[in-house]
Short mmCIF file of C-alpha atoms in Angstrom, two decimals:
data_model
loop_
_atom_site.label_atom_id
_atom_site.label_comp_id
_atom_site.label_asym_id
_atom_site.label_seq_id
_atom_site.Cartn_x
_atom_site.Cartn_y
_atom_site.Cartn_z
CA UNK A 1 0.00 0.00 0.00
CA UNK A 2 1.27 3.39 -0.89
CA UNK A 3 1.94 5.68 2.07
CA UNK A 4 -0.58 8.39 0.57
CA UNK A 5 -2.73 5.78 0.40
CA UNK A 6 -2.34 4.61 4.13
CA UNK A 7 -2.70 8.62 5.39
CA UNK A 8 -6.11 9.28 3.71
CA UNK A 9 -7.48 5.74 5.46
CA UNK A 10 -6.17 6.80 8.59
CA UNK A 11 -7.46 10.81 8.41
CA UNK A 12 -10.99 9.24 6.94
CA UNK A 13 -11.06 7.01 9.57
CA UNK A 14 -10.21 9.48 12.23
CA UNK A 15 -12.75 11.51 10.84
CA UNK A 16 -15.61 9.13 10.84
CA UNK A 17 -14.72 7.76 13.91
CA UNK A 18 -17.72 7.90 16.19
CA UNK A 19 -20.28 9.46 13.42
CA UNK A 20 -21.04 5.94 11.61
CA UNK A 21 -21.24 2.32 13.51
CA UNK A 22 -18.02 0.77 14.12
CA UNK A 23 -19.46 -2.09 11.92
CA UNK A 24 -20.29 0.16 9.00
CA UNK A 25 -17.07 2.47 9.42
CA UNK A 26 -14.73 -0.64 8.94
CA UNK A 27 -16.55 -1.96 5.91
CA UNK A 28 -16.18 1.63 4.23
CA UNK A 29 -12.37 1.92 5.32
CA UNK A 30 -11.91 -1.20 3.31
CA UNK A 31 -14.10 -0.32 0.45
CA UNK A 32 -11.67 2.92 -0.28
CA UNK A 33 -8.57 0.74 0.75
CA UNK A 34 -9.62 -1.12 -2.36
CA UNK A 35 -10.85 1.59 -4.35
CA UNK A 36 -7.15 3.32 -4.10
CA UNK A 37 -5.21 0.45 -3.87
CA UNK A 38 -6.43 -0.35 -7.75
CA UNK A 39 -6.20 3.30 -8.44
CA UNK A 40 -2.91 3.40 -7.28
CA UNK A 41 -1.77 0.50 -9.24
CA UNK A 42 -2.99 1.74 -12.29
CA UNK A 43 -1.58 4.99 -12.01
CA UNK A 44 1.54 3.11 -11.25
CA UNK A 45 1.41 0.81 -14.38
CA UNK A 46 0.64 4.15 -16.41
CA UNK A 47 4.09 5.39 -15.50
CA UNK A 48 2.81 7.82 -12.29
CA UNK A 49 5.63 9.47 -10.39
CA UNK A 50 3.52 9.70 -7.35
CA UNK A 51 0.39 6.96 -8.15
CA UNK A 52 -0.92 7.07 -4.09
CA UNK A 53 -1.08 11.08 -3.98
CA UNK A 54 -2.93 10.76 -7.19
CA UNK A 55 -4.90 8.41 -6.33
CA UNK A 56 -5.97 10.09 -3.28
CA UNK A 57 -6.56 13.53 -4.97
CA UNK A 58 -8.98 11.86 -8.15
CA UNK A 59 -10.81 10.06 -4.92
CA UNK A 60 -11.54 13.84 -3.72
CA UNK A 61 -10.85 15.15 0.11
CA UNK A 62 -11.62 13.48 3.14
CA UNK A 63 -13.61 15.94 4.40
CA UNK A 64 -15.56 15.65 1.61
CA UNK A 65 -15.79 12.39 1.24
CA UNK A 66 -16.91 12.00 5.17
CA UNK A 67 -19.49 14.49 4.62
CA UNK A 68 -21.08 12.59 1.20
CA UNK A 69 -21.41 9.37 3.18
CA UNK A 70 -22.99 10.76 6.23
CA UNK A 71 -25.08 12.80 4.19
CA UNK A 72 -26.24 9.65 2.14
CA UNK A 73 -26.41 7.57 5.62
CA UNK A 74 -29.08 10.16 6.59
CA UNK A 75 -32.06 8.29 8.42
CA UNK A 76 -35.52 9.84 9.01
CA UNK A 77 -35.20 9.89 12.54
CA UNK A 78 -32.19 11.57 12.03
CA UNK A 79 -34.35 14.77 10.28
CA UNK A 80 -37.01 14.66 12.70
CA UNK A 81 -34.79 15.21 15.64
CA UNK A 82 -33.35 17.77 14.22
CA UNK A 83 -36.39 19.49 13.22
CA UNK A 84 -37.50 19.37 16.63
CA UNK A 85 -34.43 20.78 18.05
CA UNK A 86 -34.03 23.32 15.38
CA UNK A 87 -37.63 24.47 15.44
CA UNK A 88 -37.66 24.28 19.28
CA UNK A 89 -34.26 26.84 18.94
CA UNK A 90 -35.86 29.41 16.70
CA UNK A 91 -38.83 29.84 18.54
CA UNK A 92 -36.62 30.66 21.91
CA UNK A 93 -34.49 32.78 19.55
CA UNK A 94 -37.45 34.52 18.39
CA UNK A 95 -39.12 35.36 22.05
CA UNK A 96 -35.87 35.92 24.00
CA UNK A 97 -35.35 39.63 22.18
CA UNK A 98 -39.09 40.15 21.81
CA UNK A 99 -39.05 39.58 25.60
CA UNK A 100 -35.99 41.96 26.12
CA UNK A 101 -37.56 44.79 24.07
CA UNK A 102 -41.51 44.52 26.20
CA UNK A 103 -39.11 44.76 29.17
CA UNK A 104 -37.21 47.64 28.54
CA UNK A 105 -40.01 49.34 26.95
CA UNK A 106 -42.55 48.84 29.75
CA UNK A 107 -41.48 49.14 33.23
CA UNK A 108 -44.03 46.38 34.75
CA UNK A 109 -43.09 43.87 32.39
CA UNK A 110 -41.98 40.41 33.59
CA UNK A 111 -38.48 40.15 32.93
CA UNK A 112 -37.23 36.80 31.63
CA UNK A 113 -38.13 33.73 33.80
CA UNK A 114 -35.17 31.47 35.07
CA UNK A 115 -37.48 28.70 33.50
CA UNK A 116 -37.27 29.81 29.93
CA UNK A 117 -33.59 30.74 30.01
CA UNK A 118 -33.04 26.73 31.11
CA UNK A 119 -35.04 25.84 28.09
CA UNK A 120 -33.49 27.77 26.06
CA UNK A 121 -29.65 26.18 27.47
CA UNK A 122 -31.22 22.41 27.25
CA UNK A 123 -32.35 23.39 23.50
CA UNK A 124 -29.05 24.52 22.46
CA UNK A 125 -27.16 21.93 24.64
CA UNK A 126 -28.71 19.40 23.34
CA UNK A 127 -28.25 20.76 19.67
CA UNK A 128 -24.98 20.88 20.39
CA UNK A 129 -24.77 17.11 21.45
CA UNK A 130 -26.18 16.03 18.41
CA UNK A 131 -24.45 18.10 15.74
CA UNK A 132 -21.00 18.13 17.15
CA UNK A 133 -19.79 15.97 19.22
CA UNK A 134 -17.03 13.38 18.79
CA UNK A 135 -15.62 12.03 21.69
CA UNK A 136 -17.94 9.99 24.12
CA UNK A 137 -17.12 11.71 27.02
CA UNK A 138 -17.76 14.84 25.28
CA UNK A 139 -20.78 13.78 23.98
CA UNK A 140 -21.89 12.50 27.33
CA UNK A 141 -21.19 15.34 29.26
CA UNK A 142 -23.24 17.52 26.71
CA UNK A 143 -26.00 14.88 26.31
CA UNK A 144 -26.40 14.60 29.94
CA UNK A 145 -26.15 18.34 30.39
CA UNK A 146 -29.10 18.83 27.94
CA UNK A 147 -31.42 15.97 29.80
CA UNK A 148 -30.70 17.83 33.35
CA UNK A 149 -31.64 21.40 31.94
CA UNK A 150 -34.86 20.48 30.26
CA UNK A 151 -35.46 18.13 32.92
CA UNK A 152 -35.39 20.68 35.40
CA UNK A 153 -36.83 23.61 32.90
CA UNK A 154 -40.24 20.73 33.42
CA UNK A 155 -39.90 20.59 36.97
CA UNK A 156 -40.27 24.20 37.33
CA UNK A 157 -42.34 24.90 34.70
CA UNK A 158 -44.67 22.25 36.22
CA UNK A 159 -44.23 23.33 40.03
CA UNK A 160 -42.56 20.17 40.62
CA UNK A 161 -39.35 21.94 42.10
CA UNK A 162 -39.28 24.62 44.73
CA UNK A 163 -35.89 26.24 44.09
CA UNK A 164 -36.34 28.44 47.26
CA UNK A 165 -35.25 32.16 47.88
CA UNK A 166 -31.33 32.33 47.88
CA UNK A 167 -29.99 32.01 51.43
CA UNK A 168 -30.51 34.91 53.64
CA UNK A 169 -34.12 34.99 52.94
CA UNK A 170 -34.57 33.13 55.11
CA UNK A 171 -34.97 35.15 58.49
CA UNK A 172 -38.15 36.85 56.65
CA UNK A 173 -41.21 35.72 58.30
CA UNK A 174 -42.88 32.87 56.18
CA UNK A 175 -46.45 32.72 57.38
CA UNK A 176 -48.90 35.33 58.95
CA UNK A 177 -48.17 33.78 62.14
CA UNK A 178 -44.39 34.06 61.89
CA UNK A 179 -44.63 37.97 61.17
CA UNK A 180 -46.43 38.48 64.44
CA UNK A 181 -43.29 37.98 66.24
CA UNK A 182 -41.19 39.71 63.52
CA UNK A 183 -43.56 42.71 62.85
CA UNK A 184 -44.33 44.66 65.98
CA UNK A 185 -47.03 46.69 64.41
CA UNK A 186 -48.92 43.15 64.00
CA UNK A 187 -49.37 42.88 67.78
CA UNK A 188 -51.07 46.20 67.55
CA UNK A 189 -53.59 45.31 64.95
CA UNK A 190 -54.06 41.98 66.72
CA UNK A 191 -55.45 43.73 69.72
CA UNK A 192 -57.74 46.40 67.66
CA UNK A 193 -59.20 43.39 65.83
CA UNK A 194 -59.81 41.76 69.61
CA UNK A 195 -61.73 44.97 70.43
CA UNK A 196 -63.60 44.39 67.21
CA UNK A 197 -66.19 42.05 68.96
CA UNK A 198 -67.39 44.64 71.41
CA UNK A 199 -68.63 46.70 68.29
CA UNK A 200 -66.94 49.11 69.44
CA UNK A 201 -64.37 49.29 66.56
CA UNK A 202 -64.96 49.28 62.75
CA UNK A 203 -62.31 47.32 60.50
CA UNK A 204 -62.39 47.32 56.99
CA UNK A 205 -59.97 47.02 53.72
CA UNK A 206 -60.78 49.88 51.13
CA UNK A 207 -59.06 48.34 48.52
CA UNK A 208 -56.23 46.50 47.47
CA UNK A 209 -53.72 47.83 44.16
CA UNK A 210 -50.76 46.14 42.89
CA UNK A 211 -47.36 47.49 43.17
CA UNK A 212 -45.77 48.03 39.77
CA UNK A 213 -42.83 45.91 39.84
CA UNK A 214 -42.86 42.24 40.22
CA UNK A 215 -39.25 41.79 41.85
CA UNK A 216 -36.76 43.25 44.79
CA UNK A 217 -33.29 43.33 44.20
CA UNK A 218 -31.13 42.75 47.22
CA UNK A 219 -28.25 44.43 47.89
CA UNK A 220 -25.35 41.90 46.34
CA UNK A 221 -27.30 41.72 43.13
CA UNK A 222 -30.08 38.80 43.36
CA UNK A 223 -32.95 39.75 41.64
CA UNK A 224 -36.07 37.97 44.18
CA UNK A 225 -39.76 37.55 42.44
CA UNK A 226 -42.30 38.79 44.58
CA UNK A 227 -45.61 39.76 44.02
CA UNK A 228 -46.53 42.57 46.39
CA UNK A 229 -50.19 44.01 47.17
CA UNK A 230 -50.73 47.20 48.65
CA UNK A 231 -54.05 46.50 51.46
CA UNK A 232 -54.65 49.91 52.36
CA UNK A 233 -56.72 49.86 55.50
CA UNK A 234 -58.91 52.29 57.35
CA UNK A 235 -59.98 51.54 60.80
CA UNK A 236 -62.33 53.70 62.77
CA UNK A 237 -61.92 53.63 66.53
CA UNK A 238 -65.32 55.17 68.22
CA UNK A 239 -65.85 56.98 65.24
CA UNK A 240 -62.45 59.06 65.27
CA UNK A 241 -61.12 57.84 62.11
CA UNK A 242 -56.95 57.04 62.19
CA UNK A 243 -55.08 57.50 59.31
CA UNK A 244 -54.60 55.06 56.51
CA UNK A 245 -52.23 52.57 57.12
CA UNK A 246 -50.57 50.73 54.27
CA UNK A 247 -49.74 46.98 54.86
CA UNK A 248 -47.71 45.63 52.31
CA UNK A 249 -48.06 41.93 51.58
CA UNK A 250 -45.66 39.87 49.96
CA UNK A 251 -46.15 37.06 48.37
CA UNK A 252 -43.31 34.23 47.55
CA UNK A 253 -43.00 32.58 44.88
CA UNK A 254 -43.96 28.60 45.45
CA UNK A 255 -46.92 29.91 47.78
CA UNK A 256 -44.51 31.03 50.37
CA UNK A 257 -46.02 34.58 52.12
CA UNK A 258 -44.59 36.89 54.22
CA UNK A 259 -46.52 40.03 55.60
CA UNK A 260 -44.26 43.14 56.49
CA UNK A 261 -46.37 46.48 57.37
CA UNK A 262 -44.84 49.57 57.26
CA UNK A 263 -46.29 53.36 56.71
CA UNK A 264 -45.15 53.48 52.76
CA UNK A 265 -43.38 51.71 50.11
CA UNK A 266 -40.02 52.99 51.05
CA UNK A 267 -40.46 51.98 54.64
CA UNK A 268 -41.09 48.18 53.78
CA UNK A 269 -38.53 48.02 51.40
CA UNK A 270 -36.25 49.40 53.75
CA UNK A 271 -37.17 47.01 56.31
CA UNK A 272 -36.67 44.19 53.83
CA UNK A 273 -33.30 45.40 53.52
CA UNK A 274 -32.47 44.99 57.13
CA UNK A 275 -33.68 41.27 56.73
CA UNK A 276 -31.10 40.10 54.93
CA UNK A 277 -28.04 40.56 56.89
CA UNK A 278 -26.81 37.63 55.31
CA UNK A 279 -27.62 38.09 51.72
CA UNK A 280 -25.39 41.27 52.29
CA UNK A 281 -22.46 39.67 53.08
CA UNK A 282 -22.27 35.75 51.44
CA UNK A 283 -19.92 35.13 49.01
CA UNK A 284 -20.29 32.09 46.42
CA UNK A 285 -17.25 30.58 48.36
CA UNK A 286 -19.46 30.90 52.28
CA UNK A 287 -22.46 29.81 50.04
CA UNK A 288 -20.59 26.36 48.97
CA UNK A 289 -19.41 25.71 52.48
CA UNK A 290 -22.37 26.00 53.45
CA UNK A 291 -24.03 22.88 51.81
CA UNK A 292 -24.12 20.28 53.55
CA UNK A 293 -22.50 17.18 53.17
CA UNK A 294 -25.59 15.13 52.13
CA UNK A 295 -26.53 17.82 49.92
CA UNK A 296 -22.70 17.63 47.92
CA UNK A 297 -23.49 13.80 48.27
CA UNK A 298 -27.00 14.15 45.98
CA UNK A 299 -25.46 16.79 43.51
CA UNK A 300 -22.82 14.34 42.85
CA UNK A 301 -24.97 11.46 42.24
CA UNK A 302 -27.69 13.23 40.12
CA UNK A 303 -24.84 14.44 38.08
CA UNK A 304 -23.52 10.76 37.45
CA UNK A 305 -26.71 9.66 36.79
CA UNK A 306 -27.06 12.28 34.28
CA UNK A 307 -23.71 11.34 32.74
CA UNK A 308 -24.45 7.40 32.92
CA UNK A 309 -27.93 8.86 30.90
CA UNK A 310 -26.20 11.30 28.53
CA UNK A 311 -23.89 8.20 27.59
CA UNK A 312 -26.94 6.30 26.94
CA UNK A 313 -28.15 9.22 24.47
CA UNK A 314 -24.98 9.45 23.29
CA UNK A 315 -24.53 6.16 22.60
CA UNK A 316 -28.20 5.68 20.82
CA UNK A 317 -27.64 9.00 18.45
CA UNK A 318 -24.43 7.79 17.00
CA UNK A 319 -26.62 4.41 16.20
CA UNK A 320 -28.82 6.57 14.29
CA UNK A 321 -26.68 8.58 13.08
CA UNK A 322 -28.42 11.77 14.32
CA UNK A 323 -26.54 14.59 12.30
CA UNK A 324 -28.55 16.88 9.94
CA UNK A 325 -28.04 16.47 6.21
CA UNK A 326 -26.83 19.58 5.46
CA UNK A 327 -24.77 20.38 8.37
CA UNK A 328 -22.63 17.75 8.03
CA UNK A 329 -18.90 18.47 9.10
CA UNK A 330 -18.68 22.01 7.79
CA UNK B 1 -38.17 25.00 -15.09
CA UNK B 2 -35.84 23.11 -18.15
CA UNK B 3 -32.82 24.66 -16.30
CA UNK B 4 -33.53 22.87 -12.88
CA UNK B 5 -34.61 19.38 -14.49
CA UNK B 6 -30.92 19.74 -16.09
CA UNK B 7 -29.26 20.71 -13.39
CA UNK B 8 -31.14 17.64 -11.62
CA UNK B 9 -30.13 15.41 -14.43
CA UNK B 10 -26.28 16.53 -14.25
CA UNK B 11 -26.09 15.26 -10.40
CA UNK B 12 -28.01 12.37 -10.93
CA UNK B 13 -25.14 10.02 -10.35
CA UNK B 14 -27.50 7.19 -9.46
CA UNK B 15 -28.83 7.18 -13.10
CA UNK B 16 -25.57 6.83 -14.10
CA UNK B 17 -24.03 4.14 -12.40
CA UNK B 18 -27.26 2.28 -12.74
CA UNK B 19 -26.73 2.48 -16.61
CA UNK B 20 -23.05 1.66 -16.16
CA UNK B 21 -24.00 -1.66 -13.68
CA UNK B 22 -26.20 -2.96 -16.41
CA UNK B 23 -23.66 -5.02 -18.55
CA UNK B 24 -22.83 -6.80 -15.36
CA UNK B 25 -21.57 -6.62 -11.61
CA UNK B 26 -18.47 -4.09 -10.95
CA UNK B 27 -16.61 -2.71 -8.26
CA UNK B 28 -16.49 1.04 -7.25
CA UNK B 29 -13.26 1.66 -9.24
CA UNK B 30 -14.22 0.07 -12.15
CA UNK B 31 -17.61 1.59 -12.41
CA UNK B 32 -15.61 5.23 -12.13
CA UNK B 33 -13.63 4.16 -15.12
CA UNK B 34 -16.53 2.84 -16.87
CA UNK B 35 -18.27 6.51 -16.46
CA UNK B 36 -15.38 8.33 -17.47
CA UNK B 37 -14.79 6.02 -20.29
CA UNK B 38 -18.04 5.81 -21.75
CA UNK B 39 -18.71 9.42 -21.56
CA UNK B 40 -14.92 10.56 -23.37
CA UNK B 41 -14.14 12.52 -20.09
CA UNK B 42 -17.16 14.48 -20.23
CA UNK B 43 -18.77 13.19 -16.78
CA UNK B 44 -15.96 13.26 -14.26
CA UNK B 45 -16.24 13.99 -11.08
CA UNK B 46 -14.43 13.20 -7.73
CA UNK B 47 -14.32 9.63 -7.17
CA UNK B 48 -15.40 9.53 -3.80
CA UNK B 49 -18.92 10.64 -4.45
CA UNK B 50 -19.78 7.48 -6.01
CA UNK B 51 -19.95 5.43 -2.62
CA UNK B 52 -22.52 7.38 -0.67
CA UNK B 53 -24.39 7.08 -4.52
CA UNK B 54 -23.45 2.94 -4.44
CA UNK B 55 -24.48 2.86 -0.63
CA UNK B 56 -28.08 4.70 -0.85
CA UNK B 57 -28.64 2.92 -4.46
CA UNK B 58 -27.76 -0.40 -2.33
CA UNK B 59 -30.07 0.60 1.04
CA UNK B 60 -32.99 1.23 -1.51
CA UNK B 61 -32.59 -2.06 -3.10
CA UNK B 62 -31.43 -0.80 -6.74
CA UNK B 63 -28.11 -2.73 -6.35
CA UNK B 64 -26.68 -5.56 -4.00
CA UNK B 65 -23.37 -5.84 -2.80
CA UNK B 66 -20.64 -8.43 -2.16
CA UNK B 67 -17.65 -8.65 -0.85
CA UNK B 68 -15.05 -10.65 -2.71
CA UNK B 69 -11.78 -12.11 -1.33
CA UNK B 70 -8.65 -11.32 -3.47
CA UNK B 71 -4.94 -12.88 -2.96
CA UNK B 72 -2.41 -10.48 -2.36
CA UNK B 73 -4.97 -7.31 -2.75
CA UNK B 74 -7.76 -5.81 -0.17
CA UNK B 75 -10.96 -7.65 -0.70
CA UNK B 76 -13.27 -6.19 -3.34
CA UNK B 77 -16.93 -5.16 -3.20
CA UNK B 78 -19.07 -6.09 -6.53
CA UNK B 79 -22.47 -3.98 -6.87
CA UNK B 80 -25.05 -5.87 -8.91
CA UNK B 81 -28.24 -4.45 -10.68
CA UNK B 82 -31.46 -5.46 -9.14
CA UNK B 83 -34.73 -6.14 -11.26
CA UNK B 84 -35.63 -3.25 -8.96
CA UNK B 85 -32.98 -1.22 -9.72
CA UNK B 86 -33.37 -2.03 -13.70
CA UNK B 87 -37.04 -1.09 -13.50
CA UNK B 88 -36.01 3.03 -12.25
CA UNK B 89 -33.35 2.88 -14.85
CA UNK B 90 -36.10 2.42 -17.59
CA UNK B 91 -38.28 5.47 -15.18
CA UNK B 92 -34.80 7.51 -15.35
CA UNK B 93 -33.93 7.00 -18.99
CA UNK B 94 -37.54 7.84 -20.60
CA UNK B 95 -37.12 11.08 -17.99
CA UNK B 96 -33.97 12.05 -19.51
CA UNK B 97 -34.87 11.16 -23.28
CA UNK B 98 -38.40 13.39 -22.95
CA UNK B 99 -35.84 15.68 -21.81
CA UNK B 100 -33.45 15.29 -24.55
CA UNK B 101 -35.79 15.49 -27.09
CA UNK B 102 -36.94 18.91 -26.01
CA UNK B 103 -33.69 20.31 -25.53
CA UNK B 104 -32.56 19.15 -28.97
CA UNK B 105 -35.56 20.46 -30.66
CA UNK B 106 -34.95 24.20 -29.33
CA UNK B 107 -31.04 23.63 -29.76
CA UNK B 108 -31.01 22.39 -33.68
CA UNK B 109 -30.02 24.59 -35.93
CA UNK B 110 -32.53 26.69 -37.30
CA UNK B 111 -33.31 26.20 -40.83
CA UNK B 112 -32.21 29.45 -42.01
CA UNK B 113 -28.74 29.31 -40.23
CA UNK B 114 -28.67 26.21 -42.48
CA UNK B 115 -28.96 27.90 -45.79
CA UNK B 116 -26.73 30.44 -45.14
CA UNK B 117 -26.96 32.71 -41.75
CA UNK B 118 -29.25 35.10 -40.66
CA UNK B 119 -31.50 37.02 -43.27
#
């Protein structure tokens, strides 16, 4: 076998490698081992200074070459996965900036959930996997990456997964009974509402308006969702009317409610503020220590089982040969 | 409409090496020659495309393959014609002749040019 000849087997080989089955790869090596060998010796017998480079160069590039046969080993699955991914990609494309611009534009917009930014990292993750990929491990890693984001994208689109508030939120009150302890202007309305039963004392809620933004941002950056309702009160006492009060109720995400009362707006965000000493000063370093060992334990072993399940993937999309026609190793 | 069925024709391979496999079994080399041969140079293209053409003609049942053992040289792979694969030659070939015959009657030479050029 001519050297030139032995270099283009290897390079087509190392290029395939992984894209075809093993069973199918071999039986093409030794089609075009056979193809150049009698090219070679032809171009030999025909008085050819160099009869393997020839050879090699009328056969056309590797690259080329690699990309006709996976091209012609196309399988309809093969198209139909990719559709799904690729159609699945433009339409996050398309409502990621579209979601940007409402934003920006109008102050009480949602911004961007968490949820749909996962999505959109499975979808490309797992586009990824499919289209270029060539190692195993590589493959894995991405395969199993794209199962845990969309995964968990389901879980929390569902309600499946309460991802909590970020540590530090913790030392807000969490139910209406909590607050009474927190809030010491609870204690007072507790005891005008006692008085209420001697019809003595009016109590009544006016009305009740949104605030018009949907999250607080805390002082190291985290942006928290909360949905916040204004309950302005008016409470007559023997017919001497006090003052409105303004009791601002927030409402967690995953159900989770917190009342904090306070004169105005600024006052309650203010006193939020002072309620998370510890969201002031955690860094991500404090914030890893302070996992605990049986959490670390159950990262690590979803994470393996994601990687033992993005090998499986792996492993099942190079059977089918999962690589879109025209994409093919450009 | 004419320009796209030629261009469809030009890179129909397939058509080609069914016509070519239909004096008899060949392997991948020999039906490049054959090609090239038969059409005085005029259809050459990189060899390598014919395999992906040999392996989708073989997965839809046009051709069949098999492997033959040689002394001293890499095995071979013969591809046969299938009744299958005869049958869309005949669908390809009256294609390509209704084209011909359309092409050449806008291409021949008008009569005029015939008797002497353009009046």
């Amino acid at each position: 076998m001519h050297k030139e000849v032995g270099w283009y087997l290897v390079e087509l080989e190392r290029t395939l490698a992984g894209k075809v089955p093993d069973e199918q790869l071999q039986s093409l090596i030794a089609e075009v081992e056979s193809h150049l060998t009698e090219s070679s010796t032809a171009l030999s017998e025909s008085g050819e200074q160099e009869p393997g480079l020839k050879a090699a160069k009328e056969f056309g590039p590797v690259r080329r070459f690699a990309s006709q046969v996976l091209e012609s080993a196309a399988s309809p699955s093969r198209r139909l996965v990719w559709g799904i991914v690729a159609a699945l990609a433009g339409v996050w494309l398309c409502v990621i900036p579209i979601w940007i611009m409402l934003q920006s534009e109008r102050p009480g917009f949602e911004p961007i959930p968490p949820t749909l930014l996962m999505a959109g990292v499975g979808i490309l993750t797992a586009g990824l996997a499919i289209w270029r990929s060539r190692t195993r491990l590589f493959g894995s890693l991405l395969a199993g990456s794209a199962i845990g984001a969309i995964s968990l994208t389901g879980f929390a689109v569902f309600g499946m997964l309460d991802l909590g508030e970020p540590d530090g939120m913790t030392v807000l009150p969490r139910t209406h009974a909590d607050a009474s302890k927190w809030i010491g202007e609870k204690q007072k309305l507790e005891s005008i509402q006692s008085r209420l039963n001697d019809a003595r004392v009016m109590y009544s809620y006016e009305h009740t308006e949104p605030l018009p933004f949907k999250e607080f941002k805390t002082p190291n950056g985290w942006r928290v969702p909360v949905e916040v309702m204004i309950d302005k009160s008016e409470i007559w006492l023997n017919e001497v009317t006090v003052p409105d009060h303004e009791t601002a109720r927030l409402t967690w995400r995953h159900g989770r409610k917190a009342f904090l009362e306070a004169e105005s707006e600024i006052e309650w965000r203010e006193m939020l503020l002072n309620s998370l000493p510890a969201a002031k000063s955690r860094t991500i370093g404090e914030q890893l220590r302070s996992f605990s060992p049986q959490t670390l334990g159950w990262s690590g072993a979803c994470l393996a089982a994601l990687w033992i399940l993005g090998f499986v993937v792996d492993t099942l999309r190079r059977s089918l040969q999962l690589r879109p026609k025209r994409w093919a190793l450009r | 409409m004419i320009y796209s069925v030629f261009m469809r024709f030009r890179g129909d391979i397939e058509a080609l090496v069914l016509g070519v496999l239909q004096d008899g079994a060949l392997h991948g080399y020999e039906i490049s020659k054959r090609i090239r041969a038969a059409s005085e140079g005029a259809l050459s293209y990189g060899e390598g495309q014919l395999y992906p053409v040999l392996h989708a003609l073989e997965s839809g049942g046009h051709v069949r393959a098999e492997w033959i053992a040689q002394t001293g040289k890499p095995s071979r792979k013969v591809y046969a014609i299938t009744p299958e694969g005869l049958k869309e030659l005949d669908k390809r070939r009256a294609t390509w002749q209704k084209f011909a015959t359309g092409i050449s009657a806008i291409l021949a030479v008008p009569p005029t040019a015939k008797e002497g050029g353009h009046a």
